[in-house]
GROMACS .gro file of C-alpha atoms in nm:
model
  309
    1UNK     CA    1  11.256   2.321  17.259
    2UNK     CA    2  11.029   2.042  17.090
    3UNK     CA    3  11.138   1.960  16.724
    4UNK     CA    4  10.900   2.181  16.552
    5UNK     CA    5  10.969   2.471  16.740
    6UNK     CA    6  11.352   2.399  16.617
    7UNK     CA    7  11.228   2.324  16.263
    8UNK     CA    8  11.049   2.632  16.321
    9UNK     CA    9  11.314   2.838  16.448
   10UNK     CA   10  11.577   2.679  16.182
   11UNK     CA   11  11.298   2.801  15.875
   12UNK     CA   12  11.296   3.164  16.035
   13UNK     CA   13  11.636   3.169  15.999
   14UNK     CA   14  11.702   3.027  15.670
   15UNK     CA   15  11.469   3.274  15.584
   16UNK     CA   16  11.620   3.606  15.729
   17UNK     CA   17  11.962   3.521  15.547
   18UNK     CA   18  11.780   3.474  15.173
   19UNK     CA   19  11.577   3.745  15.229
   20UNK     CA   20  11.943   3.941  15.365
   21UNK     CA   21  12.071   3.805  15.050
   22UNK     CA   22  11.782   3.884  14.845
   23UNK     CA   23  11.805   4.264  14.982
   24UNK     CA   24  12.142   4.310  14.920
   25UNK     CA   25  12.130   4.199  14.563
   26UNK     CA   26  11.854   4.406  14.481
   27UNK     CA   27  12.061   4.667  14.619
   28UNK     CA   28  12.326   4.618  14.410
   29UNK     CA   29  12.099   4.591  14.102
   30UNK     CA   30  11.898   4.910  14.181
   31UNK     CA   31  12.163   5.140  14.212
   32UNK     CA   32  12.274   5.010  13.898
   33UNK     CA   33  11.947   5.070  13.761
   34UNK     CA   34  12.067   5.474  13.741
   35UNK     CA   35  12.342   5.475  13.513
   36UNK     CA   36  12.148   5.429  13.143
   37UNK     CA   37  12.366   5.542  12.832
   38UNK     CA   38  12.370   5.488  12.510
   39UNK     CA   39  12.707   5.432  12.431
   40UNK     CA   40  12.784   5.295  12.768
   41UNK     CA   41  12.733   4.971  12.911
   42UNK     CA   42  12.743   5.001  13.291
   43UNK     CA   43  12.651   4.705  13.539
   44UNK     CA   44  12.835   4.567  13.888
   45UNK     CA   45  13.016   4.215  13.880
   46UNK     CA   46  13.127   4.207  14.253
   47UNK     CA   47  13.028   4.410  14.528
   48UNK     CA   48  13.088   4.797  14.563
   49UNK     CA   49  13.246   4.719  14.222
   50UNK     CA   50  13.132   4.921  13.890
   51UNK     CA   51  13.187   4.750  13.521
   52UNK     CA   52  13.190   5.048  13.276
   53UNK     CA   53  13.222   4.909  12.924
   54UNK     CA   54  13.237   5.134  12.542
   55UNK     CA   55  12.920   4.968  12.393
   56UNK     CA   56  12.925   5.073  12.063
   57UNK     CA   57  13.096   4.739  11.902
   58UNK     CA   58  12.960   4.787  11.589
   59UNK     CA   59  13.122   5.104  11.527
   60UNK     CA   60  13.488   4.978  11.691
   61UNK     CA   61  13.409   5.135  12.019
   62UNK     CA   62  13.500   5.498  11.850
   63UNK     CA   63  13.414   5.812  12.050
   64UNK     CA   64  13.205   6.028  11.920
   65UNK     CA   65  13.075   6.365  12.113
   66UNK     CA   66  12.775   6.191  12.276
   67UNK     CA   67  13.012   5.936  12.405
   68UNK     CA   68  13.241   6.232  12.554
   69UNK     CA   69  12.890   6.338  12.767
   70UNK     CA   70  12.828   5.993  12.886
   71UNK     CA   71  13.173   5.941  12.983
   72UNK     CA   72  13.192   6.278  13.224
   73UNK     CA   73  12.803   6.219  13.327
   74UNK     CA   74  12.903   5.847  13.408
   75UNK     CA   75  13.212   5.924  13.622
   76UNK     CA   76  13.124   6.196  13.790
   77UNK     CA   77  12.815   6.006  13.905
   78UNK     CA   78  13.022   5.681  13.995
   79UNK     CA   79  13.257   5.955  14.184
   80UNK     CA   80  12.969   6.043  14.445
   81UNK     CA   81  12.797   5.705  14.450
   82UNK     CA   82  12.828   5.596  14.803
   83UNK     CA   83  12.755   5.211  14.649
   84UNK     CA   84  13.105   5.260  14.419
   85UNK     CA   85  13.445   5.190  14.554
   86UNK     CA   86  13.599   5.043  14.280
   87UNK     CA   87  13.533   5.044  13.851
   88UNK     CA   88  13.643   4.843  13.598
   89UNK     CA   89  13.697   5.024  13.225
   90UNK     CA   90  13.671   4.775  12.926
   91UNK     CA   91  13.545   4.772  12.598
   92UNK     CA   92  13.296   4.525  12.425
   93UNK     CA   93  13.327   4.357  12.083
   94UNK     CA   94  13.661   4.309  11.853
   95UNK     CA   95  13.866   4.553  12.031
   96UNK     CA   96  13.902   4.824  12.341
   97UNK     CA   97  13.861   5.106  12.119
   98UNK     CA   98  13.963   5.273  11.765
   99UNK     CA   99  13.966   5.570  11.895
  100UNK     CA  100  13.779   5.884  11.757
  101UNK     CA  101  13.499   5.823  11.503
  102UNK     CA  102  13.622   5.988  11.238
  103UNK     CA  103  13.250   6.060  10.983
  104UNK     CA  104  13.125   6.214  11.288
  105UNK     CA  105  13.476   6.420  11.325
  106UNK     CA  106  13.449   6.528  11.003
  107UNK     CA  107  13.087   6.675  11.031
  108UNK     CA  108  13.210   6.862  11.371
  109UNK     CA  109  13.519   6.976  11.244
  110UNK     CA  110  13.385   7.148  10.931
  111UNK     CA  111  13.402   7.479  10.878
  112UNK     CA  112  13.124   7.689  11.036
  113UNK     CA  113  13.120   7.982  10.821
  114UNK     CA  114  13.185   8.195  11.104
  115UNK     CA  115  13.497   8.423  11.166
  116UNK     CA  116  13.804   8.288  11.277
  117UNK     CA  117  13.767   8.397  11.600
  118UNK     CA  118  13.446   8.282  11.692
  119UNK     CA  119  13.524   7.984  11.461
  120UNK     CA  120  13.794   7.943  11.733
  121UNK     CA  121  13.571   7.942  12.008
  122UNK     CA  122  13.371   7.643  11.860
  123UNK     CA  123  13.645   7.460  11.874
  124UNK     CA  124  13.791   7.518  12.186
  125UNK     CA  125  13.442   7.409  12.380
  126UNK     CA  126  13.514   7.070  12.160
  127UNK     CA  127  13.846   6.991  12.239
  128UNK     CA  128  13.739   7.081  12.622
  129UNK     CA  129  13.439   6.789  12.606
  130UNK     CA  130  13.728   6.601  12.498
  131UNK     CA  131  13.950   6.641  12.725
  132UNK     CA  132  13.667   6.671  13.030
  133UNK     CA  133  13.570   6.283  12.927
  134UNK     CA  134  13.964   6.167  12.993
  135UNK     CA  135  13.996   6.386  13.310
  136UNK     CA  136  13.704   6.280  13.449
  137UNK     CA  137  13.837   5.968  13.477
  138UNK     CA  138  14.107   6.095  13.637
  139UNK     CA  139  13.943   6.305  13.911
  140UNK     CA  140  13.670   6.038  13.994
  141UNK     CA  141  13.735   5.980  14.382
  142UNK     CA  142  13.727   5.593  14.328
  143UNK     CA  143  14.015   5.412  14.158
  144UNK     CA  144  13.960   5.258  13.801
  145UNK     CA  145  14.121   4.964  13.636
  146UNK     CA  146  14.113   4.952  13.270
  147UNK     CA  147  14.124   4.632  13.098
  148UNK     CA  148  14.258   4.620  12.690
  149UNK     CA  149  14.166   4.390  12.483
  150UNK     CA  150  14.347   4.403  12.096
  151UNK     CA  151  14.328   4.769  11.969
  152UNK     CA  152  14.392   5.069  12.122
  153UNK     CA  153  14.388   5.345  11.966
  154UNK     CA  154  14.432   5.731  11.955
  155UNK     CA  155  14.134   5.857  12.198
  156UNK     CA  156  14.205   5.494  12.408
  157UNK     CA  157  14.558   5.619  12.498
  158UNK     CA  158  14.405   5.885  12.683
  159UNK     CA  159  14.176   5.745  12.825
  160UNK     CA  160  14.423   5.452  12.996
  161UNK     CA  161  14.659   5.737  13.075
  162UNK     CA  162  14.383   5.863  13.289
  163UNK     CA  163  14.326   5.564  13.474
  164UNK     CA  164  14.502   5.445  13.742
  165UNK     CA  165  14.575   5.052  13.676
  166UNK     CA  166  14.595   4.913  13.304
  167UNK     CA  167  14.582   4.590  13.216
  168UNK     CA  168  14.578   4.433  12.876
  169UNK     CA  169  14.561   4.025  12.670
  170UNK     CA  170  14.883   3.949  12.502
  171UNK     CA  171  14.701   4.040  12.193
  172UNK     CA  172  14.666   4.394  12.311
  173UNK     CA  173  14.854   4.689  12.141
  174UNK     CA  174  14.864   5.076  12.159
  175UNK     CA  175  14.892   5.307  11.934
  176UNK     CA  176  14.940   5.734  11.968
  177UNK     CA  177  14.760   5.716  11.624
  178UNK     CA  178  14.674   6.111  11.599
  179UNK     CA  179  14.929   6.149  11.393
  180UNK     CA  180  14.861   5.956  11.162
  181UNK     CA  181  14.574   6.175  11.076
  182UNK     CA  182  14.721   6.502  11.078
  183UNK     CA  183  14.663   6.643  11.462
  184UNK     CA  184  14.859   6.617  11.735
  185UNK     CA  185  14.693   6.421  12.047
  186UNK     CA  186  14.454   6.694  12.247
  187UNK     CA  187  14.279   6.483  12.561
  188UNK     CA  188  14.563   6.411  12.754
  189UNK     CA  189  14.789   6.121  12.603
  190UNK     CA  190  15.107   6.409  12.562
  191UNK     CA  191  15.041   6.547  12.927
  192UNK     CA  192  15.037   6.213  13.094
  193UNK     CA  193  15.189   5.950  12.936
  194UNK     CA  194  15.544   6.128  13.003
  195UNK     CA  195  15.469   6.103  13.400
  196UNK     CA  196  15.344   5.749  13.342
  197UNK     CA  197  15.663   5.629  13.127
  198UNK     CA  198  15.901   5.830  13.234
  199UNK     CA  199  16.082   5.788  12.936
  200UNK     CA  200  16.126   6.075  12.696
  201UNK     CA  201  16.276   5.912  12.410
  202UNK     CA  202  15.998   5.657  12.386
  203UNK     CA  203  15.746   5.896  12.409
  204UNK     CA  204  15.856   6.078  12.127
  205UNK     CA  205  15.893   5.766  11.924
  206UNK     CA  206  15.505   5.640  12.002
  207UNK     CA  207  15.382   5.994  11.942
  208UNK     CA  208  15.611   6.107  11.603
  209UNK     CA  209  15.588   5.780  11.442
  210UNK     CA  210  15.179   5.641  11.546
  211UNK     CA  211  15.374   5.313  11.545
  212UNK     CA  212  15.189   4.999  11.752
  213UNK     CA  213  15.311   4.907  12.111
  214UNK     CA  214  15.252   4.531  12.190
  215UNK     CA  215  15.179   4.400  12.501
  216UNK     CA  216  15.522   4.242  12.556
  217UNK     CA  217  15.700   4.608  12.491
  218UNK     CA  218  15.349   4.788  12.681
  219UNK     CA  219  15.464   4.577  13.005
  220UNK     CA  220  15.844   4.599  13.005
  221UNK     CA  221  15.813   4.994  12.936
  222UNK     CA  222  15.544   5.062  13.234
  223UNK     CA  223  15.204   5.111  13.010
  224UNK     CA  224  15.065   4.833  13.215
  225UNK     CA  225  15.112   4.606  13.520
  226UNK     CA  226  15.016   4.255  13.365
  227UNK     CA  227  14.965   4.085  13.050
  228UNK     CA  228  14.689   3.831  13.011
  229UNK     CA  229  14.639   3.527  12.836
  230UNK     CA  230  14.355   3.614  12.636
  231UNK     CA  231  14.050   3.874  12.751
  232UNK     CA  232  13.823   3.605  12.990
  233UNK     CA  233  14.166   3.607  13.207
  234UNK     CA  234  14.188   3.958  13.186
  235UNK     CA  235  13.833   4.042  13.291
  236UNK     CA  236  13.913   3.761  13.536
  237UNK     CA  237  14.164   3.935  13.712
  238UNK     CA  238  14.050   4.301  13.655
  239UNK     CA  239  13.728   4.227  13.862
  240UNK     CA  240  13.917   4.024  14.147
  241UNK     CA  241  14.154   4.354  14.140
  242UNK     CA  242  13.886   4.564  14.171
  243UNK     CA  243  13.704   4.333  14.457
  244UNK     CA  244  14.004   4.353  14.665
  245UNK     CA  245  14.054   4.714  14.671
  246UNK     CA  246  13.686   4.729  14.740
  247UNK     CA  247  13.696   4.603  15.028
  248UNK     CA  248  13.941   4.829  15.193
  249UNK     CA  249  13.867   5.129  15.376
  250UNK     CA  250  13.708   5.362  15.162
  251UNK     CA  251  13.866   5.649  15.316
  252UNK     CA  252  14.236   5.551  15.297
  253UNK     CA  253  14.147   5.458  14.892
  254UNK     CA  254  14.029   5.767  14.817
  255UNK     CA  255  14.261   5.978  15.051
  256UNK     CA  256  14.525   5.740  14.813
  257UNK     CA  257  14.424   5.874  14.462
  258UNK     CA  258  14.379   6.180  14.595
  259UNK     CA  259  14.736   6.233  14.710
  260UNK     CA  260  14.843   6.039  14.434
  261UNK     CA  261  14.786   6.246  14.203
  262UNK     CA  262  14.877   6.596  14.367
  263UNK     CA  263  15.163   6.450  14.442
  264UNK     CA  264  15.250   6.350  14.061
  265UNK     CA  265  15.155   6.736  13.977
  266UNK     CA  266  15.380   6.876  14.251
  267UNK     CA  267  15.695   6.895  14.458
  268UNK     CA  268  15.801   6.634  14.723
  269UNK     CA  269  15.736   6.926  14.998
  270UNK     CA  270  15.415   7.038  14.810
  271UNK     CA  271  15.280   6.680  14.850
  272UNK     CA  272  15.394   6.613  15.216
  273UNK     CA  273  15.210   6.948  15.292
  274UNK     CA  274  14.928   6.861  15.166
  275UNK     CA  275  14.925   6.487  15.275
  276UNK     CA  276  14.973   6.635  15.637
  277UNK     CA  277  14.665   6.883  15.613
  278UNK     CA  278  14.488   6.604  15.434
  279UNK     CA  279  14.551   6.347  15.683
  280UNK     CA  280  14.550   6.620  15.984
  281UNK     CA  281  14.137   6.533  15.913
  282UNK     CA  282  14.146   6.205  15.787
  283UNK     CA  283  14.340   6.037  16.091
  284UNK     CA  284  14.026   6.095  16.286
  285UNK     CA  285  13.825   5.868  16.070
  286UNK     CA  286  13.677   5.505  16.258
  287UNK     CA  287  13.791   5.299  16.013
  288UNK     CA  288  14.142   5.336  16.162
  289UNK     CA  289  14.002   5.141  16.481
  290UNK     CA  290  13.797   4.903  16.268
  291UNK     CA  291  14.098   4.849  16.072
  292UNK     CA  292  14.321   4.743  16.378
  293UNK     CA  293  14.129   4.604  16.551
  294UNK     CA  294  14.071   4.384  16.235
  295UNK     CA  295  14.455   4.300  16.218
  296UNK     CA  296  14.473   4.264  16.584
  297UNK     CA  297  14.220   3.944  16.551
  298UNK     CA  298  14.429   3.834  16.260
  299UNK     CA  299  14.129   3.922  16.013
  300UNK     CA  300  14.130   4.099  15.697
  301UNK     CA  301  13.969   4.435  15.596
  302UNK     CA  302  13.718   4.207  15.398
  303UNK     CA  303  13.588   4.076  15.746
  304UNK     CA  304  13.555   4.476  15.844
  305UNK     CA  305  13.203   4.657  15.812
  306UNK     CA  306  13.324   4.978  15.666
  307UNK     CA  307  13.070   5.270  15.641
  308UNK     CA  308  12.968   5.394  15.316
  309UNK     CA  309  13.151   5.716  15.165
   0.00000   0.00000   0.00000
C-alpha cells in the first residue's frame, strides 16, 4: 500500500472511532434527554451511571408533594431503563435536604371540612405518596448511592434509609427531626433505620430526642460507609463507586439487591429459598461465561461487553 492509500486508510479509521465516540455520547445524552422534572435535576457523569440531584436549593432542598411524584416517576423510570445500572442521589445548594417543606405542609394538612372519616382518607393517600417516593428508591432494580452533604433532615433520613450505600463530607449530620414538630416519622426512617443500625437504644435516642448525628458518630454507628473531606471528594468518590458497580454484570447486581433485600425482610431459610428459585433461572444467564472467561484472561468485568438489562 502506497502512502496515501495508508494516509487514507489511517483517516477512515480515525474517523470510525470519533464518530463511535460521537455515537455513544449522544447516546448517553439522549436517554438522558427523558427524565425532565422540576424539582429534580437528573443527568449521567459516567457511563450506565445516573446523577439524580433535589434541585430546589433555594427552598433547602425541602419536599413538597410534587417532589414526592417526581421522585416515584424518576425511579421507577431509572428502574426499567436498560441505559441505568447504577445512580447517584445528592442534593444541590447549602445542604442535602431540610426535609419536608413545611408552608406547603401546612396548606395540605389543613382541615378539609369533611368528616373524620373521609377526612381520614385524605390523609392516608398523602402519607402513601410519601412513603411511595422513599420506597421507590428502595425497589428500583439498580443500586443507588446517596451522597450527604451538611444537613439532613427529617424526610432525608428516609430517603438514605432507602438507599443502599450512604456516603456523607465530614460536615454532614442527620437528624430524625419529626419530632421536633409534633409527628412521629411516616416514610420509612422508624421501619428501616432499626435493620440498618441494628441498635435499638440509639434509635430511640435519634428518634425521641431529634438530636443531630455527625459524621464522625454517622460512620462509627453504621449510617454510612465513608466520610469525606468536603463534598467535591464526596461526589468524587460516589461517581467512581457508582462506575465500578456499573460495570459489572447487570444481572448478578440486580439479582444482588433483589435478594438483599428479601433477605433483610425474611428468615435465613426464607431467603435461601428464594435465592435458590431465583438463581435456579438466573444461573443460565451468558454473562456467567463472559464473566469467566474474563477472569480466565486475567481481565476485569470492565473489559466484558455485557448485554443491556
Amino acid at each position: 500500500m502506497n502512502g496515501v492509500g495508508r494516509r487514507v486508510l489511517v483517516s477512515s479509521i480515525q474517523a470510525a472511532k470519533c464518530g463511535g465516540v460521537i455515537s455513544s455520547t449522544k447516546a448517553m445524552s439522549s436517554f438522558v434527554d427523558s427524565y425532565k422534572f422540576e424539582t429534580l435535576a437528573v443527568s449521567s457523569p459516567k457511563t450506565n451511571v445516573l446523577h439524580i440531584e433535589f434541585n430546589r436549593p433555594e427552598k433547602m432542598n425541602t419536599m413538597t408533594a410534587g417532589m414526592w411524584k417526581e421522585m416515584v416517576e424518576c425511579f421507577n423510570k431509572a428502574s426499567m431503563d436498560e441505559n441505568v445500572r447504577s445512580i447517584v442521589l445528592s442534593g444541590r445548594g447549602k445542604l442535602y435536604t431540610a426535609g419536608l417543606d413545611l408552608v406547603e405542609a401546612a396548606s395540605s394538612l389543613a382541615p378539609s371540612g369533611n368528616d373524620v372519616a373521609r377526612e381520614a382518607f385524605r390523609m392516608y393517600k398523602f402519607i402513601g405518596l410519601a412513603q411511595e417516593s422513599c420506597s421507590a428508591i428502595e425497589k428500583c432494580m439498580k443500586p443507588v448511592i446517596t451522597a450527604v452533604h451538611n444537613g439532613c433532615l427529617g424526610g432525608g433520613m428516609d430517603v438514605i434509609s432507602a438507599c443502599d450505600i450512604r456516603l456523607c463530607d465530614k460536615d454532614a449530620y442527620f437528624s430524625v427531626k419529626e419530632v421536633d414538630v409534633g409527628l412521629a416519622a411516616d416514610m420509612g426512617s422508624l421501619q428501616r433505620l432499626p435493620k440498618i443500625l441494628g441498635n435499638d437504644s440509639l434509635i430511640r435516642d435519634l428518634c425521641f430526642t431529634g438530636r443531630k448525628m455527625k459524621s464522625d458518630e454517622a460512620k462509627s454507628c453504621g449510617l454510612v460507609s465513608t466520610v469525606y473531606e468536603d463534598k467535591e471528594k464526596m461526589m468524587e468518590g460516589a461517581f467512581e463507586l457508582a462506575e465500578l458497580i456499573a460495570t459489572k454484570s447487570p444481572v448478578a447486581i440486580q439479582s444482588i439487591k433483589v435478594s438483599l433485600n428479601y433477605g433483610r425482610n425474611h428468615s435465613v431459610n426464607s431467603g435461601l429459598e428464594h435465592i435458590r428459585s431465583w438463581n435456579a433461572a438466573m444461573l443460565q444467564t451468558e454473562d456467567i461465561m463472559k464473566s469467566a472467561q474474563a477472569l480466565m484472561m486475567k481481565k476485569t468485568p470492565a473489559d466484558v461487553k455485557y448485554s443491556k438489562l
